[in-house]
């Protein structure tokens, strides 16, 4: 099956700085990569996703990049704010084969933004 | 509306009790999921229903029994649980499990087994 590695496990930044979280995946069949933000005691919420036919996607302060050759994808948050503090999970999925219907998560990154 | 509703939000049960978790979505999604999440860990897939049929069971112990009465509802029946089953149980849905669609999570049910 798929194996998703996520780094770093914790990340502390000053308000206004940028934050970058990186993930690698093992299955070349994976073609969908969502990012979820989970605040303490809340549900995981999708913040951005990218499909394998796209190299980069932006939504305001958030961007995701995908390198299919190297099998890695990254989340970039610019101008961080205290409300960005949460656990961020990357994930990988495929629309074919034995991984169909499964979302493989990374271990998560605890992001803390200091005012 | 991207709402997946779960009840109850909190549940405390003894090891001999029988209880159920309920999940509802009205987005017309045909795939529904149960995930289990322990503190500081990612969600772990338990079950996937596709078009009201169980398509994936991730070797979950039989003390957890899923049920999909119709395309909008998903239940998780709990019986003879162990304290280590205490966790956040997340229901989720997506348009279908046959291709790539965004998975939306409910708020979750916090389960404590005493």
Coordinates of N, CA and C in Angstrom, one line a residue:
Chain A
X1 N 0.8 -1.2 0.0 CA 0.0 0.0 0.0 C 0.8 1.2 0.0
X2 N 0.2 2.4 0.0 CA 0.9 3.7 0.0 C 1.5 4.0 1.4
X3 N 2.6 4.7 1.4 CA 3.2 5.2 2.6 C 3.5 6.7 2.4
X4 N 2.9 7.5 3.3 CA 3.1 8.9 3.2 C 3.9 9.4 4.4
X5 N 5.0 10.0 4.2 CA 5.9 10.6 5.2 C 5.7 12.1 5.2
X6 N 5.7 12.7 6.4 CA 5.4 14.1 6.6 C 6.4 14.7 7.5
X7 N 7.0 15.9 7.2 CA 8.0 16.5 8.0 C 7.8 18.1 7.9
X8 N 8.1 18.8 9.0 CA 8.5 18.3 10.3 C 7.3 17.9 11.1
X9 N 7.5 17.3 12.2 CA 6.4 16.9 13.1 C 5.9 18.1 13.9
X10 N 6.8 19.1 14.2 CA 6.4 20.3 14.8 C 7.1 21.5 14.1
X11 N 6.4 22.6 14.1 CA 6.9 23.8 13.4 C 6.4 25.0 14.1
X12 N 7.3 25.9 14.6 CA 7.0 27.1 15.3 C 7.5 28.3 14.4
X13 N 6.6 29.2 14.2 CA 7.0 30.4 13.4 C 6.5 31.6 14.0
X14 N 7.1 32.8 13.7 CA 6.6 34.1 14.2 C 5.5 34.5 13.2
X15 N 4.5 35.2 13.8 CA 3.4 35.7 13.0 C 4.0 36.6 11.8
X16 N 3.5 36.3 10.6 CA 4.0 37.0 9.4 C 5.0 36.3 8.6
X17 N 5.6 35.3 9.3 CA 6.6 34.5 8.6 C 5.9 33.4 7.7
X18 N 6.7 32.7 6.9 CA 6.1 31.7 6.1 C 6.3 30.3 6.8
X19 N 5.5 29.4 6.4 CA 5.6 28.0 7.0 C 5.6 27.0 5.8
X20 N 6.4 26.0 5.8 CA 6.4 25.0 4.8 C 6.4 23.6 5.4
X21 N 5.5 22.8 4.9 CA 5.4 21.4 5.4 C 5.5 20.5 4.2
X22 N 6.4 19.4 4.3 CA 6.7 18.6 3.2 C 6.2 17.2 3.4
X23 N 5.8 16.6 2.3 CA 5.3 15.2 2.4 C 5.9 14.4 1.2
X24 N 6.2 13.1 1.4 CA 6.6 12.3 0.3 C 5.7 11.1 0.3
X25 N 5.5 10.5 -0.9 CA 4.6 9.3 -1.0 C 5.4 8.2 -1.8
X26 N 4.9 7.0 -1.7 CA 5.7 5.9 -2.3 C 5.0 5.3 -3.5
X27 N 3.7 5.4 -3.6 CA 3.0 4.7 -4.7 C 2.8 5.7 -5.9
X28 N 3.4 5.4 -7.0 CA 3.3 6.2 -8.2 C 1.9 6.3 -8.7
X29 N 1.0 5.4 -8.3 CA -0.4 5.4 -8.8 C -1.2 6.5 -8.1
X30 N -0.7 7.1 -6.9 CA -1.4 8.1 -6.2 C -1.5 9.3 -7.1
X31 N -2.7 9.9 -7.2 CA -2.9 11.0 -8.1 C -3.8 12.1 -7.5
X32 N -4.0 12.1 -6.2 CA -4.8 13.1 -5.5 C -4.2 13.4 -4.1
X33 N -3.9 14.6 -3.8 CA -3.2 15.0 -2.6 C -3.9 16.1 -1.9
X34 N -4.7 15.8 -0.9 CA -5.4 16.8 -0.1 C -4.6 17.2 1.1
X35 N -4.8 18.4 1.6 CA -4.2 18.8 2.9 C -5.4 19.2 3.8
X36 N -5.3 18.7 5.1 CA -6.3 18.9 6.1 C -5.7 19.7 7.2
X37 N -6.5 20.6 7.8 CA -6.2 21.4 9.0 C -7.1 20.9 10.1
X38 N -6.5 20.6 11.2 CA -7.3 20.1 12.4 C -7.0 21.0 13.6
X39 N -7.9 21.8 14.0 CA -7.7 22.6 15.2 C -8.1 21.7 16.4
X40 N -7.6 22.0 17.6 CA -7.8 21.2 18.8 C -9.2 20.9 19.0
X41 N -9.6 19.7 19.1 CA -11.0 19.3 19.4 C -11.9 19.4 18.3
X42 N -11.4 19.7 17.1 CA -12.3 19.9 15.9 C -12.1 18.8 14.9
X43 N -12.9 18.8 13.8 CA -12.7 17.9 12.7 C -11.6 18.3 11.8
X44 N -11.0 17.3 11.0 CA -10.1 17.7 10.0 C -10.9 18.5 8.9
X45 N -10.4 19.6 8.4 CA -11.0 20.4 7.4 C -10.1 20.5 6.2
X46 N -10.6 20.2 5.0 CA -9.8 20.4 3.8 C -9.5 21.8 3.6
X47 N -8.2 22.1 3.4 CA -7.8 23.5 3.1 C -7.4 23.7 1.7
X48 N -6.8 22.7 1.1 CA -6.4 22.8 -0.3 C -6.1 21.4 -0.8
X49 N -6.3 21.1 -2.1 CA -5.9 19.8 -2.7 C -5.3 20.0 -4.0
X50 N -4.6 19.0 -4.5 CA -4.0 19.1 -5.8 C -4.1 17.7 -6.5
X51 N -4.3 17.7 -7.8 CA -4.3 16.5 -8.5 C -3.1 16.4 -9.4
X52 N -2.8 15.2 -9.8 CA -1.4 14.9 -10.3 C -1.2 15.5 -11.7
X53 N -2.2 16.1 -12.3 CA -2.0 16.7 -13.6 C -1.7 18.2 -13.4
X54 N -1.5 18.6 -12.2 CA -1.2 20.0 -11.9 C 0.0 20.1 -11.0
X55 N 0.9 21.1 -11.2 CA 2.1 21.2 -10.5 C 2.0 22.1 -9.3
X56 N 1.1 23.1 -9.3 CA 1.0 24.0 -8.2 C -0.4 24.6 -8.2
X57 N -0.9 24.8 -7.0 CA -2.2 25.4 -6.8 C -2.2 26.4 -5.7
X58 N -2.8 27.6 -5.8 CA -2.8 28.6 -4.8 C -4.2 29.0 -4.4
X59 N -4.4 29.3 -3.1 CA -5.6 29.8 -2.6 C -5.3 30.8 -1.5
X60 N -5.2 32.1 -1.9 CA -4.9 33.2 -1.0 C -3.5 33.0 -0.4
X61 N -3.4 32.7 0.9 CA -2.1 32.6 1.6 C -1.6 31.2 1.5
X62 N -2.4 30.3 1.0 CA -2.0 28.9 1.0 C -1.7 28.4 -0.4
X63 N -0.6 27.6 -0.6 CA -0.3 27.0 -1.9 C 0.2 25.6 -1.7
X64 N 0.0 24.8 -2.7 CA 0.5 23.4 -2.6 C 1.3 23.2 -3.9
X65 N 2.5 22.6 -3.8 CA 3.2 22.2 -5.0 C 3.4 20.7 -5.0
X66 N 3.5 20.1 -6.2 CA 3.6 18.7 -6.4 C 4.7 18.4 -7.4
X67 N 5.6 17.5 -7.0 CA 6.6 17.0 -7.9 C 6.4 15.5 -8.1
X68 N 5.8 15.1 -9.2 CA 5.5 13.7 -9.4 C 6.7 12.9 -9.6
X69 N 7.7 13.4 -10.2 CA 8.9 12.6 -10.5 C 9.6 12.2 -9.1
X70 N 9.7 13.2 -8.2 CA 10.3 13.0 -7.0 C 9.3 12.4 -5.9
X71 N 8.1 12.4 -6.3 CA 7.0 11.9 -5.4 C 7.0 12.7 -4.1
X72 N 7.0 14.0 -4.2 CA 6.8 14.8 -3.0 C 5.9 16.0 -3.3
X73 N 5.2 16.4 -2.2 CA 4.3 17.6 -2.3 C 4.5 18.4 -1.0
X74 N 4.2 19.7 -1.2 CA 4.5 20.6 0.0 C 3.3 21.6 0.1
X75 N 3.1 22.0 1.4 CA 2.2 23.0 1.7 C 2.9 24.3 2.1
X76 N 2.6 25.4 1.5 CA 3.2 26.7 1.8 C 2.2 27.6 2.4
X77 N 2.4 28.2 3.6 CA 1.5 29.2 4.1 C 2.3 30.4 4.3
X78 N 1.9 31.5 3.6 CA 2.6 32.8 3.8 C 1.8 33.7 4.7
X79 N 2.6 34.7 5.2 CA 2.0 35.7 6.2 C 1.2 35.0 7.3
X80 N 1.8 34.1 8.0 CA 1.1 33.3 9.0 C 0.5 34.1 10.0
X81 N -0.7 33.6 10.6 CA -1.4 34.3 11.6 C -1.6 33.3 12.8
X82 N -1.8 33.8 14.0 CA -2.1 32.9 15.1 C -3.2 31.9 14.9
X83 N -4.2 32.3 14.1 CA -5.3 31.3 13.8 C -4.9 30.2 12.9
X84 N -3.7 30.3 12.3 CA -3.2 29.2 11.5 C -2.7 28.1 12.3
X85 N -2.5 28.3 13.6 CA -2.0 27.3 14.6 C -3.0 26.1 14.6
X86 N -2.5 24.9 14.3 CA -3.3 23.7 14.2 C -2.4 22.5 13.8
X87 N -3.0 21.4 13.7 CA -2.2 20.2 13.2 C -2.6 20.1 11.7
X88 N -1.6 20.0 10.8 CA -1.9 19.9 9.4 C -1.5 18.4 9.0
X89 N -2.4 17.8 8.2 CA -2.2 16.5 7.7 C -2.1 16.5 6.2
X90 N -1.1 15.9 5.6 CA -1.1 15.7 4.2 C -1.7 14.3 4.0
X91 N -2.2 14.0 2.7 CA -2.7 12.7 2.4 C -2.6 12.4 0.9
X92 N -2.7 11.1 0.6 CA -2.6 10.7 -0.8 C -3.6 9.7 -1.1
X93 N -4.1 9.7 -2.3 CA -5.2 8.8 -2.7 C -5.0 8.5 -4.2
X94 N -5.7 7.5 -4.6 CA -5.7 7.1 -6.0 C -7.1 6.7 -6.4
X95 N -7.3 6.8 -7.7 CA -8.6 6.4 -8.2 C -8.6 5.0 -8.9
X96 N -7.5 4.3 -8.6 CA -7.5 2.9 -9.2 C -6.7 2.0 -8.2
X97 N -6.9 0.7 -8.5 CA -6.2 -0.3 -7.8 C -6.7 -0.6 -6.4
X98 N -5.8 -1.2 -5.7 CA -6.2 -1.6 -4.3 C -6.3 -0.4 -3.4
X99 N -5.8 0.7 -3.8 CA -5.9 1.9 -2.9 C -7.2 2.7 -3.1
X100 N -8.0 2.2 -4.0 CA -9.3 3.0 -4.3 C -10.1 3.1 -3.1
X101 N -10.6 4.4 -2.8 CA -11.4 4.6 -1.6 C -10.6 4.9 -0.4
X102 N -9.3 4.7 -0.4 CA -8.5 4.9 0.8 C -7.7 6.2 0.7
X103 N -7.7 6.9 1.8 CA -6.9 8.2 2.0 C -5.8 7.9 2.9
X104 N -4.6 7.9 2.4 CA -3.4 7.6 3.3 C -2.9 9.0 3.8
X105 N -2.8 9.0 5.2 CA -2.4 10.3 5.8 C -1.0 10.2 6.2
X106 N -0.4 11.4 6.2 CA 0.9 11.6 6.9 C 0.7 11.7 8.4
X107 N 1.7 11.7 9.2 CA 1.6 11.7 10.7 C 1.2 13.0 11.3
X108 N 1.2 14.1 10.5 CA 0.8 15.4 11.0 C 1.9 16.3 11.4
X109 N 1.6 17.6 11.2 CA 2.6 18.6 11.7 C 1.8 19.6 12.6
X110 N 2.3 19.7 13.8 CA 1.8 20.7 14.7 C 2.4 22.1 14.4
X111 N 1.6 23.0 13.8 CA 2.1 24.3 13.5 C 1.7 25.3 14.6
X112 N 2.6 26.0 15.2 CA 2.3 27.1 16.2 C 2.8 28.4 15.6
X113 N 1.9 29.3 15.6 CA 2.3 30.7 15.1 C 2.3 31.6 16.3
X114 N 3.4 32.2 16.6 CA 3.5 33.1 17.8 C 3.3 34.5 17.4
X115 N 2.4 35.2 18.2 CA 2.2 36.6 17.9 C 3.4 37.5 18.1
Chain B
X1 N -23.8 23.3 0.7 CA -23.7 22.8 2.0 C -22.8 21.5 2.1
X2 N -21.7 21.6 2.8 CA -20.8 20.5 2.9 C -20.9 20.0 4.3
X3 N -22.1 19.6 4.8 CA -22.2 19.3 6.2 C -22.5 17.8 6.4
X4 N -21.6 17.2 7.2 CA -21.8 15.8 7.7 C -22.1 15.9 9.2
X5 N -23.2 15.4 9.6 CA -23.7 15.6 11.0 C -23.6 14.3 11.7
X6 N -22.9 14.4 12.9 CA -22.8 13.1 13.7 C -23.4 13.3 15.1
X7 N -24.0 12.3 15.6 CA -24.5 12.2 16.9 C -24.2 10.9 17.6
X8 N -24.0 10.8 18.9 CA -23.9 12.0 19.8 C -22.5 12.6 19.6
X9 N -22.3 13.8 20.2 CA -21.0 14.4 20.2 C -20.0 13.8 21.2
X10 N -20.6 13.4 22.3 CA -19.8 12.7 23.3 C -20.6 11.5 23.8
X11 N -19.9 10.4 24.1 CA -20.5 9.2 24.6 C -19.6 8.5 25.5
X12 N -20.1 8.2 26.7 CA -19.4 7.4 27.7 C -20.1 6.0 27.8
X13 N -19.4 4.9 27.7 CA -20.1 3.7 27.8 C -19.2 2.7 28.5
X14 N -19.9 1.7 29.2 CA -19.2 0.7 29.9 C -18.9 -0.5 28.9
X15 N -18.0 -1.3 29.3 CA -17.5 -2.4 28.4 C -18.6 -3.4 28.1
X16 N -19.7 -3.4 28.8 CA -20.8 -4.4 28.5 C -22.0 -3.7 27.8
X17 N -21.9 -2.4 27.6 CA -23.0 -1.7 26.9 C -23.0 -1.9 25.4
X18 N -24.2 -1.6 24.9 CA -24.4 -1.5 23.4 C -24.9 -0.1 23.1
X19 N -24.1 0.5 22.2 CA -24.5 1.9 21.8 C -24.3 2.0 20.3
X20 N -24.8 3.1 19.8 CA -24.6 3.4 18.3 C -24.2 4.8 18.1
X21 N -23.3 5.0 17.1 CA -23.0 6.3 16.6 C -23.8 6.5 15.3
X22 N -24.2 7.7 15.1 CA -25.0 8.0 13.9 C -24.4 9.1 13.1
X23 N -24.6 9.0 11.7 CA -24.0 10.0 10.8 C -25.0 10.2 9.7
X24 N -25.1 11.5 9.3 CA -26.1 11.8 8.3 C -25.5 12.9 7.3
X25 N -25.7 12.7 6.0 CA -25.3 13.8 5.1 C -26.4 13.9 4.0
X26 N -26.6 15.2 3.6 CA -27.6 15.4 2.6 C -27.0 16.1 1.4
X27 N -25.8 15.7 1.0 CA -25.1 16.3 -0.1 C -25.2 15.4 -1.4
X28 N -26.0 14.3 -1.2 CA -26.1 13.3 -2.3 C -24.9 12.5 -2.6
X29 N -24.0 12.5 -1.6 CA -22.8 11.7 -1.7 C -23.1 10.2 -1.6
X30 N -22.4 9.4 -2.4 CA -22.7 7.9 -2.5 C -21.6 7.1 -1.8
X31 N -20.6 7.8 -1.2 CA -19.6 7.0 -0.4 C -19.6 7.6 1.0
X32 N -19.6 6.7 2.0 CA -19.5 7.2 3.3 C -18.5 6.3 4.1
X33 N -17.9 6.9 5.1 CA -16.7 6.4 5.7 C -16.8 6.5 7.2
X34 N -16.2 5.5 7.9 CA -15.9 5.7 9.4 C -14.4 5.7 9.5
X35 N -13.9 6.7 10.3 CA -12.5 6.7 10.7 C -12.4 6.8 12.2
X36 N -11.3 6.3 12.7 CA -11.0 6.4 14.2 C -9.8 7.2 14.3
X37 N -9.8 8.2 15.3 CA -8.6 9.0 15.5 C -8.3 9.1 17.0
X38 N -7.0 8.7 17.3 CA -6.5 8.8 18.6 C -5.8 10.2 18.7
X39 N -5.5 10.6 19.9 CA -4.9 11.9 20.1 C -3.6 12.0 19.5
X40 N -3.3 13.1 18.8 CA -2.1 13.5 18.1 C -1.7 12.5 17.0
X41 N -2.7 11.7 16.5 CA -2.5 10.8 15.4 C -3.4 11.1 14.2
X42 N -3.0 10.7 13.0 CA -4.0 10.9 11.9 C -5.2 10.0 11.9
X43 N -6.2 10.3 11.3 CA -7.4 9.4 11.2 C -7.0 8.1 10.6
X44 N -7.6 7.0 11.1 CA -7.4 5.7 10.6 C -8.7 5.2 10.0
X45 N -8.6 4.7 8.7 CA -9.8 4.2 8.1 C -10.3 2.9 8.7
X46 N -11.6 2.9 8.9 CA -12.2 1.6 9.5 C -13.1 1.0 8.4
X47 N -14.1 1.7 7.8 CA -15.0 1.1 6.9 C -15.3 2.1 5.8
X48 N -15.6 1.6 4.6 CA -16.1 2.4 3.5 C -17.3 1.8 2.9
X49 N -18.4 2.6 2.8 CA -19.6 2.2 2.1 C -19.6 2.9 0.7
X50 N -19.9 2.1 -0.3 CA -20.1 2.7 -1.6 C -21.4 2.3 -2.2
X51 N -22.3 3.3 -2.5 CA -23.6 3.0 -2.9 C -24.3 2.0 -2.0
X52 N -24.2 2.3 -0.7 CA -24.8 1.6 0.4 C -24.3 0.2 0.6
X53 N -23.3 -0.2 0.0 CA -22.7 -1.5 0.2 C -21.3 -1.4 0.8
X54 N -21.0 -2.3 1.7 CA -19.7 -2.2 2.4 C -18.6 -2.6 1.4
X55 N -17.7 -1.7 1.1 CA -16.7 -2.0 0.1 C -15.3 -2.2 0.7
X56 N -15.1 -1.6 1.9 CA -13.8 -1.8 2.6 C -14.0 -2.0 4.1
X57 N -13.4 -3.0 4.6 CA -13.4 -3.2 6.1 C -11.9 -3.4 6.4
X58 N -11.3 -2.5 7.1 CA -9.9 -2.5 7.4 C -9.6 -3.5 8.6
X59 N -10.1 -4.7 8.5 CA -9.8 -5.7 9.5 C -10.2 -5.1 10.9
X60 N -11.4 -4.5 11.0 CA -11.8 -3.9 12.2 C -12.5 -5.0 13.1
X61 N -12.2 -5.1 14.4 CA -12.8 -6.1 15.3 C -14.3 -6.1 15.2
X62 N -14.9 -7.3 15.4 CA -16.4 -7.4 15.2 C -17.2 -6.7 16.2
X63 N -16.5 -6.2 17.3 CA -17.3 -5.4 18.3 C -17.7 -4.0 17.7
X64 N -17.2 -3.7 16.5 CA -17.6 -2.5 15.7 C -18.4 -3.1 14.5
X65 N -19.7 -2.7 14.4 CA -20.5 -3.2 13.3 C -21.1 -2.0 12.6
X66 N -20.8 -1.8 11.3 CA -21.3 -0.7 10.6 C -22.6 -1.0 9.9
X67 N -23.4 0.0 9.6 CA -24.7 -0.2 8.9 C -25.0 1.0 8.1
X68 N -25.5 0.8 6.9 CA -25.8 1.9 6.0 C -27.3 1.7 5.6
X69 N -28.3 2.3 6.4 CA -29.7 2.1 6.1 C -30.1 2.6 4.8
X70 N -29.5 3.8 4.4 CA -29.8 4.4 3.1 C -28.7 5.3 2.7
X71 N -28.8 5.9 1.6 CA -27.7 6.7 1.0 C -27.3 7.9 1.9
X72 N -28.1 8.3 2.8 CA -27.8 9.5 3.6 C -27.4 9.2 5.0
X73 N -27.6 7.9 5.4 CA -27.3 7.6 6.8 C -26.3 6.5 7.0
X74 N -25.5 6.6 8.0 CA -24.4 5.6 8.3 C -24.4 5.5 9.8
X75 N -24.5 4.3 10.3 CA -24.4 4.0 11.7 C -23.2 3.2 12.1
X76 N -22.7 3.3 13.3 CA -21.7 2.4 13.8 C -22.1 1.8 15.1
X77 N -22.4 0.5 15.1 CA -22.9 -0.1 16.4 C -21.7 -0.6 17.2
X78 N -21.8 -0.4 18.5 CA -20.7 -0.6 19.4 C -21.1 -1.6 20.4
X79 N -20.4 -2.7 20.7 CA -20.7 -3.7 21.7 C -19.5 -4.3 22.2
X80 N -19.5 -4.4 23.6 CA -18.3 -5.0 24.3 C -17.0 -4.4 23.9
X81 N -17.0 -3.0 24.0 CA -15.8 -2.3 23.6 C -14.8 -2.4 24.8
X82 N -13.5 -2.1 24.4 CA -12.4 -2.1 25.4 C -12.0 -0.6 25.6
X83 N -11.4 -0.4 26.8 CA -10.9 1.0 27.0 C -10.0 1.6 25.9
X84 N -9.2 0.7 25.3 CA -8.4 1.2 24.2 C -9.2 1.7 23.0
X85 N -10.4 1.4 22.9 CA -11.3 1.9 21.8 C -11.7 3.3 22.0
X86 N -11.4 3.9 23.2 CA -11.7 5.3 23.4 C -10.9 6.1 22.4
X87 N -11.7 7.0 21.7 CA -11.1 7.8 20.6 C -12.2 8.7 20.0
X88 N -11.8 9.5 19.1 CA -12.7 10.3 18.3 C -13.1 9.5 17.0
X89 N -14.4 9.3 16.8 CA -14.8 8.6 15.7 C -15.4 9.6 14.7
X90 N -14.8 9.6 13.5 CA -15.2 10.5 12.5 C -15.9 9.8 11.4
X91 N -17.1 10.4 11.0 CA -17.8 10.0 9.8 C -17.4 10.9 8.7
X92 N -17.4 10.4 7.5 CA -17.0 11.3 6.3 C -17.8 10.8 5.1
X93 N -17.9 11.7 4.1 CA -18.5 11.3 2.9 C -17.8 12.0 1.7
X94 N -18.1 11.4 0.6 CA -17.6 11.9 -0.7 C -18.5 11.5 -1.8
X95 N -18.4 12.2 -2.9 CA -19.3 11.9 -4.0 C -19.4 10.5 -4.4
X96 N -18.2 9.8 -4.5 CA -18.2 8.4 -4.7 C -16.9 7.9 -4.3
X97 N -16.8 6.6 -4.1 CA -15.5 6.0 -3.8 C -14.8 5.4 -5.0
X98 N -15.4 5.6 -6.2 CA -14.9 5.0 -7.4 C -14.0 5.9 -8.1
X99 N -13.9 7.1 -7.7 CA -12.9 8.0 -8.3 C -12.5 9.1 -7.3
X100 N -11.7 10.0 -7.6 CA -11.2 10.9 -6.6 C -12.2 12.1 -6.4
X101 N -12.6 12.1 -5.2 CA -13.5 13.2 -4.8 C -13.1 13.7 -3.4
X102 N -13.3 14.9 -3.1 CA -13.0 15.4 -1.7 C -13.8 14.7 -0.7
X103 N -13.1 14.3 0.4 CA -13.7 13.7 1.5 C -14.0 14.7 2.6
X104 N -15.3 14.8 3.0 CA -15.7 15.8 4.0 C -15.9 15.1 5.3
X105 N -15.4 15.6 6.4 CA -15.5 15.0 7.7 C -16.6 15.6 8.5
X106 N -17.3 14.8 9.3 CA -18.2 15.3 10.3 C -17.4 15.8 11.6
X107 N -18.1 16.4 12.5 CA -17.4 16.9 13.7 C -16.9 15.8 14.6
X108 N -17.4 14.6 14.5 CA -16.9 13.5 15.2 C -17.7 13.2 16.5
X109 N -17.6 12.0 17.0 CA -18.1 11.6 18.2 C -17.0 11.1 19.1
X110 N -16.9 11.8 20.3 CA -15.9 11.5 21.3 C -16.4 10.3 22.1
X111 N -15.7 9.2 22.0 CA -16.1 8.0 22.7 C -15.1 7.7 23.8
X112 N -15.7 7.5 25.0 CA -14.9 7.0 26.2 C -15.5 5.7 26.7
X113 N -14.6 4.7 26.8 CA -15.0 3.4 27.2 C -14.5 3.2 28.6
X114 N -15.3 3.0 29.6 CA -14.9 2.9 31.0 C -15.1 1.4 31.5

